[in-house]
Short mmCIF file of C-alpha atoms and ligand atoms in Angstrom, two decimals:
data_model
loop_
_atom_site.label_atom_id
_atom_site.label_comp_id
_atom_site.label_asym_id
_atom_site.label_seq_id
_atom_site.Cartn_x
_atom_site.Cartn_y
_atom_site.Cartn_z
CA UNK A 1 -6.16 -28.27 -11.65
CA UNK A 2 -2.75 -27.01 -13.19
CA UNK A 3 -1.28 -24.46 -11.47
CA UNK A 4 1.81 -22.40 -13.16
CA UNK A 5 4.54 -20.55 -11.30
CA UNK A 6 6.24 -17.98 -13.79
CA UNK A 7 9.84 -16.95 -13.43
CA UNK A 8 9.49 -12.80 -11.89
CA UNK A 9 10.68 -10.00 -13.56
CA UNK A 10 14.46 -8.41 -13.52
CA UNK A 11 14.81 -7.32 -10.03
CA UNK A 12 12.76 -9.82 -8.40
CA UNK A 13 14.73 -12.19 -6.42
CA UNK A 14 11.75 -14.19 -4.91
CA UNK A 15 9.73 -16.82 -6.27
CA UNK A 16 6.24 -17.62 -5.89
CA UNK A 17 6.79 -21.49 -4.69
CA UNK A 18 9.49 -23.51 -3.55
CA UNK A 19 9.43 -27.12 -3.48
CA UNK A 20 7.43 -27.69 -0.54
CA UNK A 21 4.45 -26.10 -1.76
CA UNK A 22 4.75 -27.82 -5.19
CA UNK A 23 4.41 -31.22 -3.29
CA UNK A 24 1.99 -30.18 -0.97
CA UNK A 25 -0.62 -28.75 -3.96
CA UNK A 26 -0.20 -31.80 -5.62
CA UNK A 27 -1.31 -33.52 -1.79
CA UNK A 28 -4.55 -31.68 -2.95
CA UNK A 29 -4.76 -32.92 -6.48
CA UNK A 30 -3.02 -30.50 -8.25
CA UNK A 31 -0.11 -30.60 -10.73
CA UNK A 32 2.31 -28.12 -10.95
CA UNK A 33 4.44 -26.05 -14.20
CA UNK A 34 7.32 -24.03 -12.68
CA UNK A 35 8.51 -21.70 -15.57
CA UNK A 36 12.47 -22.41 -15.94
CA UNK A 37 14.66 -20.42 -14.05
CA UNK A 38 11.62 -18.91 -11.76
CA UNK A 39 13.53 -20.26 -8.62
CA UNK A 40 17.42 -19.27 -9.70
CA UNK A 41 17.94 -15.96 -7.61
CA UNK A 42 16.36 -18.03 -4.80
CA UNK A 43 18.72 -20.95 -4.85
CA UNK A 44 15.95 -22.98 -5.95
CA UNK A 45 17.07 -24.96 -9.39
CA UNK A 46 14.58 -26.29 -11.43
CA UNK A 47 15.86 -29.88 -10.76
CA UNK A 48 14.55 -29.18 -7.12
CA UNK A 49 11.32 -28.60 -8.42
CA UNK A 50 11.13 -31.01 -10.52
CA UNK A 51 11.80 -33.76 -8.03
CA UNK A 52 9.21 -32.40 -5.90
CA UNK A 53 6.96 -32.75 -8.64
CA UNK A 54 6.79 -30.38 -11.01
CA UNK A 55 7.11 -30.22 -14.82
CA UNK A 56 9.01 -27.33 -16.19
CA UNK A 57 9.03 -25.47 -19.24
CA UNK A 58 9.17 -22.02 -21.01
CA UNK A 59 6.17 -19.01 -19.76
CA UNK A 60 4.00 -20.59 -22.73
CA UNK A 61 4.19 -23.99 -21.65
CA UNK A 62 3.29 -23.21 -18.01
CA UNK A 63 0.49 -21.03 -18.74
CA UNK A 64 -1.22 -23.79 -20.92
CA UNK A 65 -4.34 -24.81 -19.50
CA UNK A 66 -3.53 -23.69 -16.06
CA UNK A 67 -6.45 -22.78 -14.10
CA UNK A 68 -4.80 -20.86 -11.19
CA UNK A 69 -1.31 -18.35 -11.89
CA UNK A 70 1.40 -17.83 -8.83
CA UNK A 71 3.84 -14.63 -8.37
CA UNK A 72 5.31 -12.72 -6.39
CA UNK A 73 4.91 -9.20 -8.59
CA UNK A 74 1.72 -8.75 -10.94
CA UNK A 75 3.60 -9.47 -14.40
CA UNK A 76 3.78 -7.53 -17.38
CA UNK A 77 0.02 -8.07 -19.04
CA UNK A 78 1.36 -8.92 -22.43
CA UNK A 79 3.23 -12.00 -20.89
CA UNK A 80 -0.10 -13.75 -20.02
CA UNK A 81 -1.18 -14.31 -23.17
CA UNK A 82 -1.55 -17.48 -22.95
CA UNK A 83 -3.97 -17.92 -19.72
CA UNK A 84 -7.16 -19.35 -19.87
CA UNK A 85 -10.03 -16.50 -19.27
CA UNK A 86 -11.16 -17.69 -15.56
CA UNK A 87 -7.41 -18.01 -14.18
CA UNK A 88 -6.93 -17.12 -10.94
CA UNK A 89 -3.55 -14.54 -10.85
CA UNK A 90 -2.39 -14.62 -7.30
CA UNK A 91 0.05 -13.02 -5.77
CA UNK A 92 1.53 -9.35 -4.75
CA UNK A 93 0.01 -7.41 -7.24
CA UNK A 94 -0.01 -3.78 -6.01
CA UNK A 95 -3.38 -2.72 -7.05
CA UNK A 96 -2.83 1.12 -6.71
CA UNK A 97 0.13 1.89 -8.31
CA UNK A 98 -0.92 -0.81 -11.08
CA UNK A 99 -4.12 0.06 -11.58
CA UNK A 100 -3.45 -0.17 -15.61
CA UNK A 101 -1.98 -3.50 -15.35
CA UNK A 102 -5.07 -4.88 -13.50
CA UNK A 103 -7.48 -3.46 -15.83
CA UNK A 104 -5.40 -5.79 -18.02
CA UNK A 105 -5.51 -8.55 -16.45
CA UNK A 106 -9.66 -8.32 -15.89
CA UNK A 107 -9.64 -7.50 -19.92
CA UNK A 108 -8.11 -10.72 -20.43
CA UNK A 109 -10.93 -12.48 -18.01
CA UNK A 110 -8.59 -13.16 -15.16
CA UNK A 111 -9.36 -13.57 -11.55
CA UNK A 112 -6.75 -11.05 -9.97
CA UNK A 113 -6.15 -11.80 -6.05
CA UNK A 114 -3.96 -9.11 -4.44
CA UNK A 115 -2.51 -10.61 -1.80
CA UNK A 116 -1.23 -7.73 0.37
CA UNK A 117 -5.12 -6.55 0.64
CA UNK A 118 -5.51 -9.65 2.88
CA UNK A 119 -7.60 -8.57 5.90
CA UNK A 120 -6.04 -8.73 9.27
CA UNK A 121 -7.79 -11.22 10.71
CA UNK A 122 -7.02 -14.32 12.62
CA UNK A 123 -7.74 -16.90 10.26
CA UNK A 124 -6.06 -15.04 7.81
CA UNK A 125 -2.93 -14.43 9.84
CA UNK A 126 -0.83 -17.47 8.13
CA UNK A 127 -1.41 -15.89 4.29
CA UNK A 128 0.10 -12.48 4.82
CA UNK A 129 2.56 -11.41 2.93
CA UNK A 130 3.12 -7.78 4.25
CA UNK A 131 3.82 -10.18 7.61
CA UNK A 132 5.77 -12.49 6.46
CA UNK A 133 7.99 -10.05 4.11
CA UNK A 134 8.00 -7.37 7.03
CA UNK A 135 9.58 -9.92 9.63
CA UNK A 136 12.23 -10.55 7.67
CA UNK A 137 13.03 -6.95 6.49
CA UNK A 138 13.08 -6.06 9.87
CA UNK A 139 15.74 -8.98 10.45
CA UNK A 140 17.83 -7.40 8.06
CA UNK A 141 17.23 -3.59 8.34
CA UNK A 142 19.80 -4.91 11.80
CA UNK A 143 22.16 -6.78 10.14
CA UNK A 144 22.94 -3.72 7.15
CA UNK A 145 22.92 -1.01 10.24
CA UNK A 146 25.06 -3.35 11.91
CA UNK A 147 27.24 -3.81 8.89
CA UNK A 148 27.65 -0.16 8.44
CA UNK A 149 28.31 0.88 11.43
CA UNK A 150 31.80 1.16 12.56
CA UNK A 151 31.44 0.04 16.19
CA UNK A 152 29.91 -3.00 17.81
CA UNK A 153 27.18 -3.79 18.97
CA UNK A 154 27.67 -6.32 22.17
CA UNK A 155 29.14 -4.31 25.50
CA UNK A 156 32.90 -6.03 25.28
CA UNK A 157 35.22 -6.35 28.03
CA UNK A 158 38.84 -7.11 27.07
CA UNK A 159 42.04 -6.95 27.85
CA UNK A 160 42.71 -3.55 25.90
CA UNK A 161 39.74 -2.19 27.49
CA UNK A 162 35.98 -1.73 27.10
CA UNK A 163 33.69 -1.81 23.98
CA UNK A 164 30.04 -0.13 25.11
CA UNK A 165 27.04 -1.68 23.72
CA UNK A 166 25.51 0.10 21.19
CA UNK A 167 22.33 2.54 21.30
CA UNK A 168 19.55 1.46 18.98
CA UNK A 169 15.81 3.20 18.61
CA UNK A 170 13.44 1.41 17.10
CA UNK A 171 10.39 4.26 15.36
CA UNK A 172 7.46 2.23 14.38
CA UNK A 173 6.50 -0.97 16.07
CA UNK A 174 4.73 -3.02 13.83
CA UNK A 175 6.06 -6.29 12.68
CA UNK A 176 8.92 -5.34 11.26
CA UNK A 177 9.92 -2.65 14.08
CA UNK A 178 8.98 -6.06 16.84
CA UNK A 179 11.59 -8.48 14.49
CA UNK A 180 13.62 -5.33 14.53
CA UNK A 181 14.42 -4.86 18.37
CA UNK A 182 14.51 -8.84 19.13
CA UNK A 183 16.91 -8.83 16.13
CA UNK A 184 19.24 -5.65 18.31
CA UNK A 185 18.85 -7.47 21.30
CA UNK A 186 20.45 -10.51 20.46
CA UNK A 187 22.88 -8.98 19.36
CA UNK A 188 23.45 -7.16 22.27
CA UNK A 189 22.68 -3.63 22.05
CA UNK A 190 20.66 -1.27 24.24
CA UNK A 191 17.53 -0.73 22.73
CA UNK A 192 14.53 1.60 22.86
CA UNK A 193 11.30 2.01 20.78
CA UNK A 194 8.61 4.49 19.95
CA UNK A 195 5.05 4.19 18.04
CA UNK A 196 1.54 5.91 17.96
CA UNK A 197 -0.33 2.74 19.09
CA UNK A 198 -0.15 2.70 22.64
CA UNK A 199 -0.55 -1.10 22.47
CA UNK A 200 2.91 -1.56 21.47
CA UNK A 201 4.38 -0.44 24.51
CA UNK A 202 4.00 -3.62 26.62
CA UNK A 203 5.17 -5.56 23.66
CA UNK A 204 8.34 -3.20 23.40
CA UNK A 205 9.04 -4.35 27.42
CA UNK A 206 8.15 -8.10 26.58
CA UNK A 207 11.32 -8.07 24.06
CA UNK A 208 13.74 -6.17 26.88
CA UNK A 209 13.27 -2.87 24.97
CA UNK A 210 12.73 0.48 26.81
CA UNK A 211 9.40 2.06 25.61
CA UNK A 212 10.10 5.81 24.42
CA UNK A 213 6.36 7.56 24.61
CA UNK A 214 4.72 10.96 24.07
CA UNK A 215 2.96 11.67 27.27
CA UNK A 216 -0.14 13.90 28.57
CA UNK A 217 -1.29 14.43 24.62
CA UNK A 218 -4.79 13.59 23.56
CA UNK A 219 -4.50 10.76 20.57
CA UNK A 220 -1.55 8.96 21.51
CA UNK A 221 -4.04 5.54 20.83
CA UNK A 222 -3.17 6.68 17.65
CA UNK A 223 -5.27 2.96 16.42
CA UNK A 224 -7.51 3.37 12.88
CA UNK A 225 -9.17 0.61 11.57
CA UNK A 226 -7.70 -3.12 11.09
CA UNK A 227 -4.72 -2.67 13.86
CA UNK A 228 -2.95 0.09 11.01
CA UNK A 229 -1.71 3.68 12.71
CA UNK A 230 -3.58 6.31 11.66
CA UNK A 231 -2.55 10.06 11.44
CA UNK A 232 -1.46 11.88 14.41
CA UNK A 233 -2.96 15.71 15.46
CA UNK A 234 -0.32 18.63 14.92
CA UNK A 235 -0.22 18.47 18.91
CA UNK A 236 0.97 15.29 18.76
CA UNK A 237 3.62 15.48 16.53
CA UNK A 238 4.57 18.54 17.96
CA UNK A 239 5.25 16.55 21.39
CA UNK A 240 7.27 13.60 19.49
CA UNK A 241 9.10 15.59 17.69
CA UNK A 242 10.55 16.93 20.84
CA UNK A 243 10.66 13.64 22.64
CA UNK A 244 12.51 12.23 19.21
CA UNK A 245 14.60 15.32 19.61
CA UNK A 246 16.02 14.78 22.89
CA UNK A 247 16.14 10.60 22.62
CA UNK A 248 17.85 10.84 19.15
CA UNK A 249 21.12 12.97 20.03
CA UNK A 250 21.92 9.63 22.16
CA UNK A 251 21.55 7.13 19.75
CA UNK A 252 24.00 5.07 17.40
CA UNK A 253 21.55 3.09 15.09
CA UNK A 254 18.15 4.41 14.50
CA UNK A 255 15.83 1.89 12.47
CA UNK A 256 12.61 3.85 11.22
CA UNK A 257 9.52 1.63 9.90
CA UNK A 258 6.32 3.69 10.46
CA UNK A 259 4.03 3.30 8.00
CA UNK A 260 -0.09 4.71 7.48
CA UNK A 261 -2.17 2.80 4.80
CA UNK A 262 -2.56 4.88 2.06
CA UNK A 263 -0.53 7.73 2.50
CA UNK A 264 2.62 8.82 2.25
CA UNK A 265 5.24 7.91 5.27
CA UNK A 266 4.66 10.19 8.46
CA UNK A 267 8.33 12.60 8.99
CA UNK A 268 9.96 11.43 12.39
CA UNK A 269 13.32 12.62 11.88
CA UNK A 270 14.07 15.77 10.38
CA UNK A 271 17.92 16.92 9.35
CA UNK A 272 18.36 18.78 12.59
CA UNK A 273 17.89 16.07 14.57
CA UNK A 274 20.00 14.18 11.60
CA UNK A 275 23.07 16.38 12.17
CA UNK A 276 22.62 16.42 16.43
CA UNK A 277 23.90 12.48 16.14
CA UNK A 278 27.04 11.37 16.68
CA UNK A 279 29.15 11.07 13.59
CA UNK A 280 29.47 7.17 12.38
CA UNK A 281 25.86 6.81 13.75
CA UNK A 282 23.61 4.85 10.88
CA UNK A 283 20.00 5.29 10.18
CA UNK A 284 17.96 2.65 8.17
CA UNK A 285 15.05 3.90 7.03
CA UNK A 286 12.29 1.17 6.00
CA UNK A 287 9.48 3.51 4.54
CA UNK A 288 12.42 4.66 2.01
CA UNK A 289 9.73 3.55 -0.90
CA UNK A 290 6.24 5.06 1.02
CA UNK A 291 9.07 8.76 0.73
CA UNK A 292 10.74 7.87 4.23
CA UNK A 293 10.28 8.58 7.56
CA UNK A 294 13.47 10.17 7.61
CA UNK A 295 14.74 14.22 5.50
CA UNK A 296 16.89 13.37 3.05
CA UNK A 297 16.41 9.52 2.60
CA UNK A 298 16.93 8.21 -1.26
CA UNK A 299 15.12 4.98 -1.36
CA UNK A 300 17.71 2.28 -2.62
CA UNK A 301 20.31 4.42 -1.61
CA UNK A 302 22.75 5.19 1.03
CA UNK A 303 22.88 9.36 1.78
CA UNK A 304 26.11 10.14 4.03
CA UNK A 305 24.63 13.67 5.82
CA UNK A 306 26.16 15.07 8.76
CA UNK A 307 28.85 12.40 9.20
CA UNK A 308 25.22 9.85 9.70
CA UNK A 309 24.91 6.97 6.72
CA UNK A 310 20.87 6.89 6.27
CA UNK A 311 20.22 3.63 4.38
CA UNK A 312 17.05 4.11 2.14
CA UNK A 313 15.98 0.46 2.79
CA UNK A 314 13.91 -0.89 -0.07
CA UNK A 315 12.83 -4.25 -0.18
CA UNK A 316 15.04 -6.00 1.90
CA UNK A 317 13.07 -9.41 2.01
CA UNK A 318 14.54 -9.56 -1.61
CA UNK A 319 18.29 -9.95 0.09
CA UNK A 320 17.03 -12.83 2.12
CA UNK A 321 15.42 -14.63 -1.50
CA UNK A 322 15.11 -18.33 0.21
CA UNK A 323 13.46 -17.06 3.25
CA UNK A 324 11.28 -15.02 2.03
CA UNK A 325 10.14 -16.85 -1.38
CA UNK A 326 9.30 -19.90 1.40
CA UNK A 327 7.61 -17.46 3.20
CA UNK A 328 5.77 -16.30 0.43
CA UNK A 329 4.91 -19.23 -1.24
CA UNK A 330 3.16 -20.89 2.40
CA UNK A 331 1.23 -17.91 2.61
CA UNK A 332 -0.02 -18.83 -1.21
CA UNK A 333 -0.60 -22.21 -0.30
CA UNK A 334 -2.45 -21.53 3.16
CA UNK A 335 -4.79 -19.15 1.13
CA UNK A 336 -5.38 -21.62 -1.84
CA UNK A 337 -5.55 -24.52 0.32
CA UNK A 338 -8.27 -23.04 2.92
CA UNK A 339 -10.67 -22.51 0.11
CA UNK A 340 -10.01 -25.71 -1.50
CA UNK A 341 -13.26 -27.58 -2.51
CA UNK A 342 -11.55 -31.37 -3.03
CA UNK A 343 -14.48 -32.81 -4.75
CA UNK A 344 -14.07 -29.78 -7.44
CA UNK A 345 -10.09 -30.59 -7.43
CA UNK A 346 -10.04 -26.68 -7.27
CA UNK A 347 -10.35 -23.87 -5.10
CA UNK A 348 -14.04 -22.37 -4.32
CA UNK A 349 -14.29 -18.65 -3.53
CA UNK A 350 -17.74 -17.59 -2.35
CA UNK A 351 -17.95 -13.87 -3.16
CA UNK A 352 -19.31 -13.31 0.31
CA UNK A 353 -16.23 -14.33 1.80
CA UNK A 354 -14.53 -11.42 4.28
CA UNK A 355 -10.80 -12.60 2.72
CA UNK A 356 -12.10 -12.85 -0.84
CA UNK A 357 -14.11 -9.62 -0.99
CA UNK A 358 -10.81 -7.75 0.21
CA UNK A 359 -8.28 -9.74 -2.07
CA UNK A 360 -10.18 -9.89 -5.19
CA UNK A 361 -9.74 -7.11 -7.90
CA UNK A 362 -11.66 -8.76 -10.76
CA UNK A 363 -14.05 -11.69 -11.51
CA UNK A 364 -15.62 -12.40 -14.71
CA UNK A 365 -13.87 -9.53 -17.28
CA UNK A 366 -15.10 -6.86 -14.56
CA UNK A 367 -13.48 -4.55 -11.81
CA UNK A 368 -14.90 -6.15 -8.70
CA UNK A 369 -13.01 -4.75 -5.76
CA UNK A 370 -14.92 -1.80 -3.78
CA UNK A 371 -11.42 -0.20 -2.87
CA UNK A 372 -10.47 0.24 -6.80
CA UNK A 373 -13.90 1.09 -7.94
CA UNK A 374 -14.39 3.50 -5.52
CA UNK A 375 -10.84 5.22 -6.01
P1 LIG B 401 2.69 -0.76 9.43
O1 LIG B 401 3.74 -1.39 8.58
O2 LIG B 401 1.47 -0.21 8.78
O3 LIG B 401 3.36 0.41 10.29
C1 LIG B 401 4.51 0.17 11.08
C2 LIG B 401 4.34 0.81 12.44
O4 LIG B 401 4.48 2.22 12.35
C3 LIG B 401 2.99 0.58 13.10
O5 LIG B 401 3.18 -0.05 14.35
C4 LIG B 401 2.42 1.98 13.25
O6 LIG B 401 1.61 2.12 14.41
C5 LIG B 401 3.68 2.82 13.33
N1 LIG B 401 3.50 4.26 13.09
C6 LIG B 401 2.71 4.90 12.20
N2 LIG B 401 2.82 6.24 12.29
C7 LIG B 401 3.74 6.47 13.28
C8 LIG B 401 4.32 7.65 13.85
N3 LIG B 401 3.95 8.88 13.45
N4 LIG B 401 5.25 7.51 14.84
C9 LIG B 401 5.61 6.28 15.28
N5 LIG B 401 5.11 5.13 14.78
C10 LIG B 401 4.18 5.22 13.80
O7 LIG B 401 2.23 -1.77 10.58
P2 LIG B 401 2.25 -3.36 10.54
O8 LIG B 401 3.61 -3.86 10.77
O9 LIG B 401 1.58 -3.80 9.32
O10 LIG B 401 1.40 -3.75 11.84
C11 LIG B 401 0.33 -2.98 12.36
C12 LIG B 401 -0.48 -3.83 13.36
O11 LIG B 401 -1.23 -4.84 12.68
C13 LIG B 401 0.36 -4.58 14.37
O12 LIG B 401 -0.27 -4.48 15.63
C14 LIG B 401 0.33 -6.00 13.92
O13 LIG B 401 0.50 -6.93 14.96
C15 LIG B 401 -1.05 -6.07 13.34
N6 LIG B 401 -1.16 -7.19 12.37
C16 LIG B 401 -2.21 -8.08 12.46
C17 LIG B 401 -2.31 -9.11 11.54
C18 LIG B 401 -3.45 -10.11 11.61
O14 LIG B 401 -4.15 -10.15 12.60
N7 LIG B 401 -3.65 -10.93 10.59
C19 LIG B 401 -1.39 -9.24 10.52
C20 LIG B 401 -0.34 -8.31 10.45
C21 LIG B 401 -0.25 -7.29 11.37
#
């Protein structure tokens, strides 16, 4: 089994594998064609591939004869030319927005795997992307608040007089919002959090945070189907938005990350409450590219409003390249791997399977997944 790893698109700074994962599929009998350059904007080199294993070579070269594809971003159609009908294309392939680009790729006879339709369930815990990106943009969503914020953030006692710590909210607890407050607590700042699922409250406490909840209104469990939020009754935001109201006045670094599958970013802060913060105050705003959880965010952007900077975060895993393309690419190997039939040399997915019925868009030159058929 070959398996190629092309070189992402202008933008991209992640790559699919890193040289851990190239020696580890060829533990399982597979060779490896990194397409030159793939790992540059991750401090990879292609020397480091190749002495992990690897060949390297131009996008044709890689694509000959290889039976399984790697990326991080569904690529440009016209660029697989070269891949055998049967390929397996796996990676981050955003089946909604692309749906042209995956009728492509089934045209051509290739297995497409979208990766961040992997269910949330146990076993399939270790080869989630969404996950393993959304840890570490919640890492950094800290560190560029911190960075543009013109106080500190630790409680300082010097000679010249006090520093206080600084105020940070936390709106959406997911993974990114949990990475997010252990990231303000170390360094040192008083934090609080909000979020629909009620769940998240004793997790808040577990990382020293205060828990900031709407109280006494019906739906606060605010739980839809695989662990996702769903959306909340007029009451209900009615009763955060004055809760938000009355917490947000007080804060200096506000990190928003609420999220509902499938539709656009629920409004927590509108430019009211914007303008009632203290001037210097920062907001990062994660759902900047599902239209913000925040009036007035520009995703990719930084809007000064009120005297407030309101980062529209987008991405951020990209600004943390090796992390996240290690991340990635062990979340590519743990799915590959746990379907790996050795005596085949190749990995066996039984259409049956829970992971594979949600991940796979098309088998066989057809549209397979229920989600895009349906849509
Ligand atoms: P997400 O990115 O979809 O949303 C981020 C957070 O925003 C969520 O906590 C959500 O409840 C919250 N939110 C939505 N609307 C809101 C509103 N109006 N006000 C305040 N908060 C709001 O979520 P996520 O990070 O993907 O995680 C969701 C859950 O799934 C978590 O409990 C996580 O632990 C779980 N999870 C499980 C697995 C697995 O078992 N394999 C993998 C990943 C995540």
């Amino acid at each position: 089994m070959k398996i190629a790893v092309i070189k992402e698109a202008a933008g991209e700074t992640r790559c699919a594998a890193i040289p851990e994962t190239v020696k580890k599929f060829a533990a399982l009998g597979a060779t490896v064609a990194v397409e030159k350059g793939a790992g540059d904007a991750a401090s990879i080199a292609d020397s480091d591939f190749e002495e992990a294993g690897a060949d390297t070579g131009s996008r044709t070269q890689v694509l000959e004869g290889a039976g399984i594809i790697l990326c991080v971003n569904g690529p440009d159609p016209a660029s697989l030319s070269g891949a055998a009908p049967g390929a397996l294309l796996v990676g981050g392939l955003d089946p909604m927005r692309q749906r042209d680009r995956i009728e492509a790729y089934s045209a051509a006879g290739l297995d497409a795997l979208a990766m961040e339709w992997m269910p949330r369930i146990t076993r399939a815990q270790s080869m989630d992307i969404l996950s393993s990106q959304s840890n570490l943009a919640g890492y950094k969503a800290v560190i560029d608040g911190a960075a543009a914020y013109g106080r500190a953030f630790p409680m300082m006692m010097t000679a010249a007089g006090t520093v206080s710590p600084a105020k940070v909210f936390v709106m959406g607890v997911g993974v990114a919002g949990l990475q997010a407050i252990a990231t303000a607590r170390r360094l040192g700042a008083q934090v609080s959090a909000t979020d629909v699922r009620s769940a998240t409250k004793d997790q808040i406490k577990s990382l020293g945070a205060k828990p900031i909840f709407v109280e006494d209104v019906a739906g606060i469990e605010g739980e839809g189907a695989g662990g996702y939020a769903t959306e909340m009754s007029p009451e209900y935001q009615k009763a955060q938005a004055e809760l938000v109201s009355g917490h947000i006045a007080k804060q200096d670094i506000v990190i928003t990350t609420a999220l509902i599958p499938g539709r656009p970013a629920p409004r927590l802060i509108n430019d009211a409450q914007v303008a009632s913060m203290r001037a210097g105050s920062v907001i990062v705003d994660l759902a900047a590219d599902a239209g913000g959880n925040v009036e007035g965010t520009v995703s990719g952007e930084t809007v000064r409003k009120h005297g407030i900077a309101i980062i529209g975060a987008s991405n951020l895993a990209r600004s943390l390249a090796a992390d996240s393309s290690a991340l990635f690419a062990r979340n590519l190997y743990n799915f590959l791997s746990a379907f790996w039939d050795k005596e085949q040399a190749e990995p066996v997915l039984p259409d049956e399977d829970e992971i594979v019925k949600a991940i796979r868009l098309s088998h066989g030159g057809k549209i397979v997944s229920e989600r895009l058929t349906a849509a």
